[in-house]
Amino acid sequence: MTDLVEHALATEEAADPFRLAGREFTSRLLLGTGGVPSLDVLARAVAASGTQIVTVALRRVDPGARGSLLDVVESAGVRLLPNTAGCMTAREAVLTAQLAREAFETDWVKLEVIGDEDTLLPDPFELLDAAEQLVLDGFQVLAYTSDDPVVCRRLADAGCAAVMPLGSPIGSGLGIRNPHNIALIREQVEVPVILDAGIGTASDAALAMELGCDAVLLASAVTRARDPERMALAMRHAVEGGRLAQRAGRIPRRFHAEASTPMQGLPEL
Amino acid sequence: MRLTVNGEPAELPEGTTVADLVAARAEDHRRVAVAVGSAVVPRSRWAGTVLTQDDVVEVLVAVAGG
């Protein structure tokens, strides 16, 4: 990038920080680490993405595991966001969040409560129950939810620090199936809206930002891409581009053409 | 005494504490979480928590996910 472009982007970022749970970030891209083929690939993808927040999960210790995910993440200087992936009930999710708080010394949690093993769609009833319990327990709850504006409003009312509606099912790469709902959610809650799940490629991430989302969380789109590092860079630019476009204000859609070249002064030939 | 650690049967000497178990199971003690009988055992209580017969213990660490 030229100095001029870098300066312009830095100016935009400084003027438009991403505020989440009392913290400020310059990057609006959160990176999930699931599906990453190796720790080396992860390190390069994290660097290319420019992310400042990455998700991790808790699982039983594996005596045969080599290398440390946390070493990679810590050397990148990013914030850890533990998730409750795999939990199917509020009870499991609350306990997992409490264990994650012990392990990672953070009260931030990406709350996932899954209601169906085939679609991995969230269970909104267990989710809201878990969110209420965790907010009372002092957690900053980032709730992964279906793209339902009413559910999102209930989660925000319960005190969640952010709502994270899905674009489409986890890992499906189907993009944003109901853009109108995402725009409605952005309109109806005051907390940050982070589009989470379903992103397949850069244009999906840009669309999320153009719809008014405050940030995008994605994992598989990068970790399972043929070239994760290059896709991470693509996502970084997509999120920045989408955000800039949203702030700049798109032109209205028209049924017919609207000439950009003036008719006045047109020669008669 | 016999108990269950991470879903597997385990035979441990009487008097084994959570801190002892973590030292034996986890290479890096930072970023570990322990539950006994579906209750969190805070790090500050690992050394003082003695495991007992039939306890169901989970020793958890960070993995890629989400």
CSV table of C-alpha atoms in Angstrom, one decimal:
chain,number,residue,atom,x,y,z
A,1,MET,CA,0.0,0.0,0.0
A,2,THR,CA,1.1,3.5,-0.6
A,3,ASP,CA,1.7,5.8,2.3
A,4,LEU,CA,-1.3,7.9,1.2
A,5,VAL,CA,-3.6,4.9,1.4
A,6,GLU,CA,-2.2,3.7,4.7
A,7,HIS,CA,-2.6,7.1,6.1
A,8,ALA,CA,-6.2,7.4,4.9
A,9,LEU,CA,-7.1,4.0,6.4
A,10,ALA,CA,-5.4,4.8,9.7
A,11,THR,CA,-7.4,8.1,9.9
A,12,GLU,CA,-10.6,6.2,9.2
A,13,GLU,CA,-9.9,3.6,11.9
A,14,ALA,CA,-9.0,6.2,14.5
A,15,ALA,CA,-12.2,8.1,13.8
A,16,ASP,CA,-14.3,4.9,13.9
A,17,PRO,CA,-13.2,2.6,16.7
A,18,PHE,CA,-15.1,-0.6,17.4
A,19,ARG,CA,-16.4,-0.5,21.0
A,20,LEU,CA,-17.1,-3.8,22.6
A,21,ALA,CA,-17.8,-4.5,26.3
A,22,GLY,CA,-16.0,-1.4,27.4
A,23,ARG,CA,-12.9,-1.9,25.2
A,24,GLU,CA,-11.9,-0.2,21.9
A,25,PHE,CA,-10.6,-2.0,18.9
A,26,THR,CA,-9.4,-0.9,15.4
A,27,SER,CA,-10.2,-4.2,13.7
A,28,ARG,CA,-13.8,-5.2,13.1
A,29,LEU,CA,-12.9,-8.8,12.2
A,30,LEU,CA,-13.0,-11.5,14.8
A,31,LEU,CA,-11.3,-14.7,13.9
A,32,GLY,CA,-12.4,-18.2,15.0
A,33,THR,CA,-9.6,-20.8,15.1
A,34,GLY,CA,-11.8,-23.9,14.4
A,35,GLY,CA,-10.7,-26.0,11.5
A,36,VAL,CA,-7.2,-24.6,11.2
A,37,PRO,CA,-4.9,-27.2,9.6
A,38,SER,CA,-1.8,-26.2,11.6
A,39,LEU,CA,-0.6,-23.7,14.2
A,40,ASP,CA,1.8,-22.3,11.7
A,41,VAL,CA,-1.1,-21.6,9.3
A,42,LEU,CA,-3.1,-20.1,12.1
A,43,ALA,CA,-0.3,-17.7,13.1
A,44,ARG,CA,0.0,-16.4,9.5
A,45,ALA,CA,-3.8,-16.1,9.1
A,46,VAL,CA,-4.1,-14.2,12.4
A,47,ALA,CA,-1.4,-11.8,11.2
A,48,ALA,CA,-2.9,-11.3,7.7
A,49,SER,CA,-6.4,-10.8,9.1
A,50,GLY,CA,-5.3,-7.9,11.4
A,51,THR,CA,-7.8,-9.3,14.0
A,52,GLN,CA,-7.5,-8.3,17.6
A,53,ILE,CA,-9.9,-11.0,19.0
A,54,VAL,CA,-9.8,-14.7,18.4
A,55,THR,CA,-12.0,-17.5,19.8
A,56,VAL,CA,-10.8,-20.6,21.5
A,57,ALA,CA,-12.7,-23.6,23.0
A,58,LEU,CA,-12.2,-25.8,26.1
A,59,ARG,CA,-11.7,-29.5,25.7
A,60,ARG,CA,-10.2,-32.4,27.6
A,61,VAL,CA,-6.4,-32.3,27.8
A,62,ASP,CA,-4.8,-34.5,25.2
A,63,PRO,CA,-1.5,-35.9,26.4
A,64,GLY,CA,-0.4,-36.4,22.8
A,65,ALA,CA,-1.0,-32.8,21.6
A,66,ARG,CA,2.0,-31.0,20.3
A,67,GLY,CA,2.5,-27.2,20.3
A,68,SER,CA,0.3,-24.7,22.0
A,69,LEU,CA,-2.5,-22.8,20.5
A,70,LEU,CA,-2.2,-20.3,23.2
A,71,ASP,CA,1.5,-19.6,22.5
A,72,VAL,CA,0.5,-18.7,18.9
A,73,VAL,CA,-2.4,-16.5,20.1
A,74,GLU,CA,-0.4,-14.8,22.8
A,75,SER,CA,2.6,-14.0,20.6
A,76,ALA,CA,0.1,-12.4,18.2
A,77,GLY,CA,-1.0,-10.1,21.0
A,78,VAL,CA,-4.7,-10.7,20.4
A,79,ARG,CA,-7.5,-10.9,22.9
A,80,LEU,CA,-8.9,-14.4,23.7
A,81,LEU,CA,-12.6,-15.0,23.4
A,82,PRO,CA,-13.5,-18.4,24.9
A,83,ASN,CA,-16.6,-20.1,23.4
A,84,THR,CA,-19.1,-22.6,24.7
A,85,ALA,CA,-19.1,-24.6,21.5
A,86,GLY,CA,-20.8,-28.0,21.8
A,87,CYS,CA,-23.1,-27.1,24.6
A,88,MET,CA,-26.7,-28.1,24.2
A,89,THR,CA,-28.2,-26.9,27.4
A,90,ALA,CA,-28.0,-23.7,29.5
A,91,ARG,CA,-26.6,-25.7,32.4
A,92,GLU,CA,-23.6,-27.0,30.3
A,93,ALA,CA,-23.0,-23.6,28.7
A,94,VAL,CA,-23.0,-21.8,32.1
A,95,LEU,CA,-20.5,-24.3,33.6
A,96,THR,CA,-18.3,-24.2,30.4
A,97,ALA,CA,-18.2,-20.4,30.6
A,98,GLN,CA,-17.3,-20.5,34.3
A,99,LEU,CA,-14.5,-23.0,33.5
A,100,ALA,CA,-13.3,-20.8,30.6
A,101,ARG,CA,-13.2,-17.9,33.0
A,102,GLU,CA,-10.9,-19.9,35.3
A,103,ALA,CA,-8.7,-21.1,32.4
A,104,PHE,CA,-8.3,-17.9,30.5
A,105,GLU,CA,-8.8,-15.3,33.2
A,106,THR,CA,-11.4,-13.4,31.2
A,107,ASP,CA,-15.1,-12.7,31.9
A,108,TRP,CA,-15.8,-12.5,28.1
A,109,VAL,CA,-17.6,-15.4,26.6
A,110,LYS,CA,-19.0,-16.3,23.2
A,111,LEU,CA,-22.1,-18.0,24.3
A,112,GLU,CA,-23.3,-20.8,22.0
A,113,VAL,CA,-26.1,-23.2,22.9
A,114,ILE,CA,-26.9,-25.5,20.0
A,115,GLY,CA,-30.4,-26.9,19.6
A,116,ASP,CA,-29.9,-29.2,16.6
A,117,GLU,CA,-27.0,-31.4,15.8
A,118,ASP,CA,-27.5,-31.4,12.0
A,119,THR,CA,-28.0,-27.7,11.4
A,120,LEU,CA,-26.1,-26.5,14.6
A,121,LEU,CA,-28.8,-23.8,14.9
A,122,PRO,CA,-29.0,-22.1,18.3
A,123,ASP,CA,-31.6,-23.0,20.8
A,124,PRO,CA,-33.0,-19.6,21.7
A,125,PHE,CA,-34.7,-20.6,24.9
A,126,GLU,CA,-31.6,-22.3,26.5
A,127,LEU,CA,-29.5,-19.4,25.1
A,128,LEU,CA,-31.6,-16.7,26.8
A,129,ASP,CA,-31.6,-18.7,30.0
A,130,ALA,CA,-27.8,-19.1,30.0
A,131,ALA,CA,-27.3,-15.5,29.0
A,132,GLU,CA,-29.4,-14.3,32.0
A,133,GLN,CA,-27.4,-16.5,34.4
A,134,LEU,CA,-24.0,-15.4,33.0
A,135,VAL,CA,-24.8,-11.7,33.0
A,136,LEU,CA,-25.9,-12.0,36.7
A,137,ASP,CA,-22.5,-13.8,37.3
A,138,GLY,CA,-20.6,-10.8,35.9
A,139,PHE,CA,-19.8,-12.1,32.4
A,140,GLN,CA,-19.6,-10.0,29.3
A,141,VAL,CA,-21.8,-12.2,27.1
A,142,LEU,CA,-21.5,-12.2,23.3
A,143,ALA,CA,-24.5,-14.3,22.3
A,144,TYR,CA,-24.4,-16.4,19.1
A,145,THR,CA,-28.0,-16.5,18.0
A,146,SER,CA,-30.3,-17.1,15.1
A,147,ASP,CA,-31.1,-14.1,12.9
A,148,ASP,CA,-34.3,-13.3,14.7
A,149,PRO,CA,-34.7,-9.7,15.6
A,150,VAL,CA,-37.0,-10.5,18.6
A,151,VAL,CA,-34.6,-13.0,20.1
A,152,CYS,CA,-31.7,-10.5,19.6
A,153,ARG,CA,-33.7,-7.8,21.4
A,154,ARG,CA,-34.4,-10.2,24.3
A,155,LEU,CA,-30.7,-11.0,24.5
A,156,ALA,CA,-29.8,-7.3,24.5
A,157,ASP,CA,-32.5,-6.6,27.1
A,158,ALA,CA,-31.0,-9.4,29.3
A,159,GLY,CA,-27.7,-7.5,29.4
A,160,CYS,CA,-25.6,-9.2,26.7
A,161,ALA,CA,-22.6,-7.1,25.6
A,162,ALA,CA,-23.2,-8.0,21.9
A,163,VAL,CA,-25.6,-10.1,19.8
A,164,MET,CA,-24.1,-12.3,17.1
A,165,PRO,CA,-26.7,-13.3,14.6
A,166,LEU,CA,-25.8,-16.0,12.1
A,167,GLY,CA,-25.8,-15.4,8.4
A,168,SER,CA,-26.4,-19.1,7.7
A,169,PRO,CA,-25.5,-22.3,9.5
A,170,ILE,CA,-22.0,-22.7,11.0
A,171,GLY,CA,-19.5,-23.8,8.4
A,172,SER,CA,-22.0,-23.8,5.6
A,173,GLY,CA,-20.5,-21.0,3.7
A,174,LEU,CA,-24.0,-20.0,2.5
A,175,GLY,CA,-23.5,-16.3,3.3
A,176,ILE,CA,-26.2,-14.1,4.6
A,177,ARG,CA,-29.5,-15.8,3.8
A,178,ASN,CA,-31.8,-13.1,5.3
A,179,PRO,CA,-30.1,-9.7,4.9
A,180,HIS,CA,-33.3,-7.9,5.8
A,181,ASN,CA,-33.3,-9.6,9.2
A,182,ILE,CA,-29.7,-8.6,9.9
A,183,ALA,CA,-30.6,-4.9,9.0
A,184,LEU,CA,-33.7,-5.1,11.3
A,185,ILE,CA,-31.5,-6.5,14.1
A,186,ARG,CA,-29.1,-3.6,13.7
A,187,GLU,CA,-32.0,-1.2,13.9
A,188,GLN,CA,-33.6,-2.8,17.0
A,189,VAL,CA,-30.7,-3.3,19.5
A,190,GLU,CA,-28.2,-0.8,20.8
A,191,VAL,CA,-25.4,-3.2,21.6
A,192,PRO,CA,-22.9,-4.2,18.9
A,193,VAL,CA,-24.2,-6.6,16.3
A,194,ILE,CA,-21.5,-9.1,15.1
A,195,LEU,CA,-22.4,-11.2,12.1
A,196,ASP,CA,-21.3,-14.7,13.1
A,197,ALA,CA,-21.4,-17.9,11.1
A,198,GLY,CA,-22.1,-18.7,7.4
A,199,ILE,CA,-19.6,-16.4,5.8
A,200,GLY,CA,-18.2,-18.1,2.7
A,201,THR,CA,-16.2,-15.5,1.0
A,202,ALA,CA,-15.1,-11.8,1.1
A,203,SER,CA,-18.3,-10.4,-0.5
A,204,ASP,CA,-20.4,-12.0,2.4
A,205,ALA,CA,-18.3,-10.2,5.0
A,206,ALA,CA,-18.6,-6.9,3.1
A,207,LEU,CA,-22.3,-7.3,2.9
A,208,ALA,CA,-22.6,-7.8,6.6
A,209,MET,CA,-20.8,-4.6,7.2
A,210,GLU,CA,-22.9,-2.8,4.5
A,211,LEU,CA,-26.0,-4.0,6.4
A,212,GLY,CA,-24.8,-2.1,9.4
A,213,CYS,CA,-23.1,-4.8,11.4
A,214,ASP,CA,-20.5,-3.6,13.8
A,215,ALA,CA,-18.1,-6.5,13.2
A,216,VAL,CA,-17.9,-9.9,11.6
A,217,LEU,CA,-16.8,-13.2,13.2
A,218,LEU,CA,-15.7,-16.0,10.9
A,219,ALA,CA,-13.6,-19.1,11.1
A,220,SER,CA,-14.1,-21.8,8.4
A,221,ALA,CA,-14.1,-19.3,5.6
A,222,VAL,CA,-10.5,-18.7,6.4
A,223,THR,CA,-9.3,-21.8,8.1
A,224,ARG,CA,-10.7,-24.1,5.4
A,225,ALA,CA,-9.9,-22.0,2.4
A,226,ARG,CA,-7.3,-23.3,0.0
A,227,ASP,CA,-5.0,-20.5,1.1
A,228,PRO,CA,-6.0,-19.4,4.6
A,229,GLU,CA,-3.5,-16.6,4.8
A,230,ARG,CA,-4.6,-15.0,1.6
A,231,MET,CA,-8.3,-15.4,2.5
A,232,ALA,CA,-7.6,-13.8,5.9
A,233,LEU,CA,-6.2,-10.8,4.0
A,234,ALA,CA,-9.3,-10.7,1.7
A,235,MET,CA,-11.6,-10.7,4.8
A,236,ARG,CA,-9.7,-7.9,6.3
A,237,HIS,CA,-10.2,-5.8,3.2
A,238,ALA,CA,-13.8,-6.9,2.8
A,239,VAL,CA,-14.7,-5.8,6.4
A,240,GLU,CA,-12.9,-2.5,6.0
A,241,GLY,CA,-14.5,-1.9,2.6
A,242,GLY,CA,-17.9,-2.8,3.8
A,243,ARG,CA,-17.6,-0.6,6.8
A,244,LEU,CA,-16.4,2.4,4.8
A,245,ALA,CA,-19.2,1.9,2.3
A,246,GLN,CA,-21.8,1.8,5.1
A,247,ARG,CA,-20.5,5.0,6.6
A,248,ALA,CA,-20.2,6.7,3.2
A,249,GLY,CA,-23.9,5.9,2.3
A,250,ARG,CA,-24.8,4.0,-0.7
A,251,ILE,CA,-26.9,5.5,-3.6
A,252,PRO,CA,-30.5,4.5,-3.8
A,253,ARG,CA,-31.4,1.6,-6.0
A,254,ARG,CA,-33.3,2.7,-9.2
A,255,PHE,CA,-35.4,0.7,-11.6
A,256,HIS,CA,-34.1,2.6,-14.6
A,257,ALA,CA,-30.7,4.2,-15.5
A,258,GLU,CA,-29.6,7.5,-14.2
A,259,ALA,CA,-27.0,9.1,-16.5
A,260,SER,CA,-23.9,10.3,-14.7
A,261,THR,CA,-22.7,12.3,-17.8
A,262,PRO,CA,-24.6,15.5,-18.2
A,263,MET,CA,-27.0,15.9,-21.2
A,264,GLN,CA,-26.4,19.6,-21.2
A,265,GLY,CA,-23.9,20.6,-23.9
A,266,LEU,CA,-24.4,17.4,-25.9
A,267,PRO,CA,-23.5,18.2,-29.5
A,268,GLU,CA,-26.0,17.6,-32.3
A,269,LEU,CA,-24.2,15.2,-34.7
B,1,MET,CA,-8.9,-45.2,44.9
B,2,ARG,CA,-10.8,-45.3,41.6
B,3,LEU,CA,-12.3,-42.3,39.9
B,4,THR,CA,-13.0,-41.0,36.5
B,5,VAL,CA,-10.7,-38.5,34.8
B,6,ASN,CA,-11.8,-37.1,31.4
B,7,GLY,CA,-14.2,-39.9,30.9
B,8,GLU,CA,-11.7,-42.7,31.6
B,9,PRO,CA,-11.3,-44.8,34.7
B,10,ALA,CA,-8.2,-43.8,36.7
B,11,GLU,CA,-6.5,-45.3,39.8
B,12,LEU,CA,-4.9,-42.6,42.0
B,13,PRO,CA,-3.2,-42.7,45.4
B,14,GLU,CA,-5.2,-41.7,48.4
B,15,GLY,CA,-4.7,-38.0,49.2
B,16,THR,CA,-4.2,-36.9,45.6
B,17,THR,CA,-5.1,-33.3,45.2
B,18,VAL,CA,-6.4,-31.5,42.1
B,19,ALA,CA,-3.1,-29.7,41.9
B,20,ASP,CA,-1.3,-33.1,41.8
B,21,LEU,CA,-3.6,-34.3,39.0
B,22,VAL,CA,-3.1,-31.2,36.9
B,23,ALA,CA,0.7,-31.5,37.3
B,24,ALA,CA,0.5,-35.1,36.1
B,25,ARG,CA,-1.9,-34.5,33.2
B,26,ALA,CA,-1.2,-31.0,31.8
B,27,GLU,CA,2.1,-30.0,30.4
B,28,ASP,CA,1.4,-26.3,30.8
B,29,HIS,CA,-0.4,-25.4,34.0
B,30,ARG,CA,-1.5,-22.0,32.8
B,31,ARG,CA,-4.8,-21.9,31.1
B,32,VAL,CA,-6.2,-25.1,32.6
B,33,ALA,CA,-9.6,-25.5,34.1
B,34,VAL,CA,-10.8,-28.3,36.4
B,35,ALA,CA,-14.3,-29.5,37.2
B,36,VAL,CA,-15.1,-32.1,39.9
B,37,GLY,CA,-18.6,-33.5,39.8
B,38,SER,CA,-19.8,-30.7,37.4
B,39,ALA,CA,-18.6,-27.9,39.7
B,40,VAL,CA,-15.7,-25.6,38.9
B,41,VAL,CA,-12.6,-25.9,41.2
B,42,PRO,CA,-11.0,-22.5,41.1
B,43,ARG,CA,-7.2,-22.5,40.7
B,44,SER,CA,-6.8,-21.0,44.2
B,45,ARG,CA,-8.3,-24.2,45.6
B,46,TRP,CA,-6.5,-26.8,43.6
B,47,ALA,CA,-3.8,-27.5,46.2
B,48,GLY,CA,-6.4,-27.8,49.0
B,49,THR,CA,-8.9,-29.9,47.1
B,50,VAL,CA,-8.3,-33.6,47.9
B,51,LEU,CA,-10.0,-36.0,45.4
B,52,THR,CA,-12.0,-38.9,46.7
B,53,GLN,CA,-13.2,-42.3,45.5
B,54,ASP,CA,-15.7,-42.1,42.6
B,55,ASP,CA,-15.1,-38.5,41.8
B,56,VAL,CA,-15.8,-37.5,38.2
B,57,VAL,CA,-13.1,-35.1,37.2
B,58,GLU,CA,-12.6,-33.0,34.0
B,59,VAL,CA,-9.2,-31.4,33.2
B,60,LEU,CA,-9.6,-29.0,30.3
B,61,VAL,CA,-7.3,-26.9,28.1
B,62,ALA,CA,-7.6,-24.6,25.2
B,63,VAL,CA,-8.1,-26.0,21.7
B,64,ALA,CA,-8.8,-24.4,18.4
B,65,GLY,CA,-12.5,-23.7,18.0
B,66,GLY,CA,-15.3,-21.3,17.2
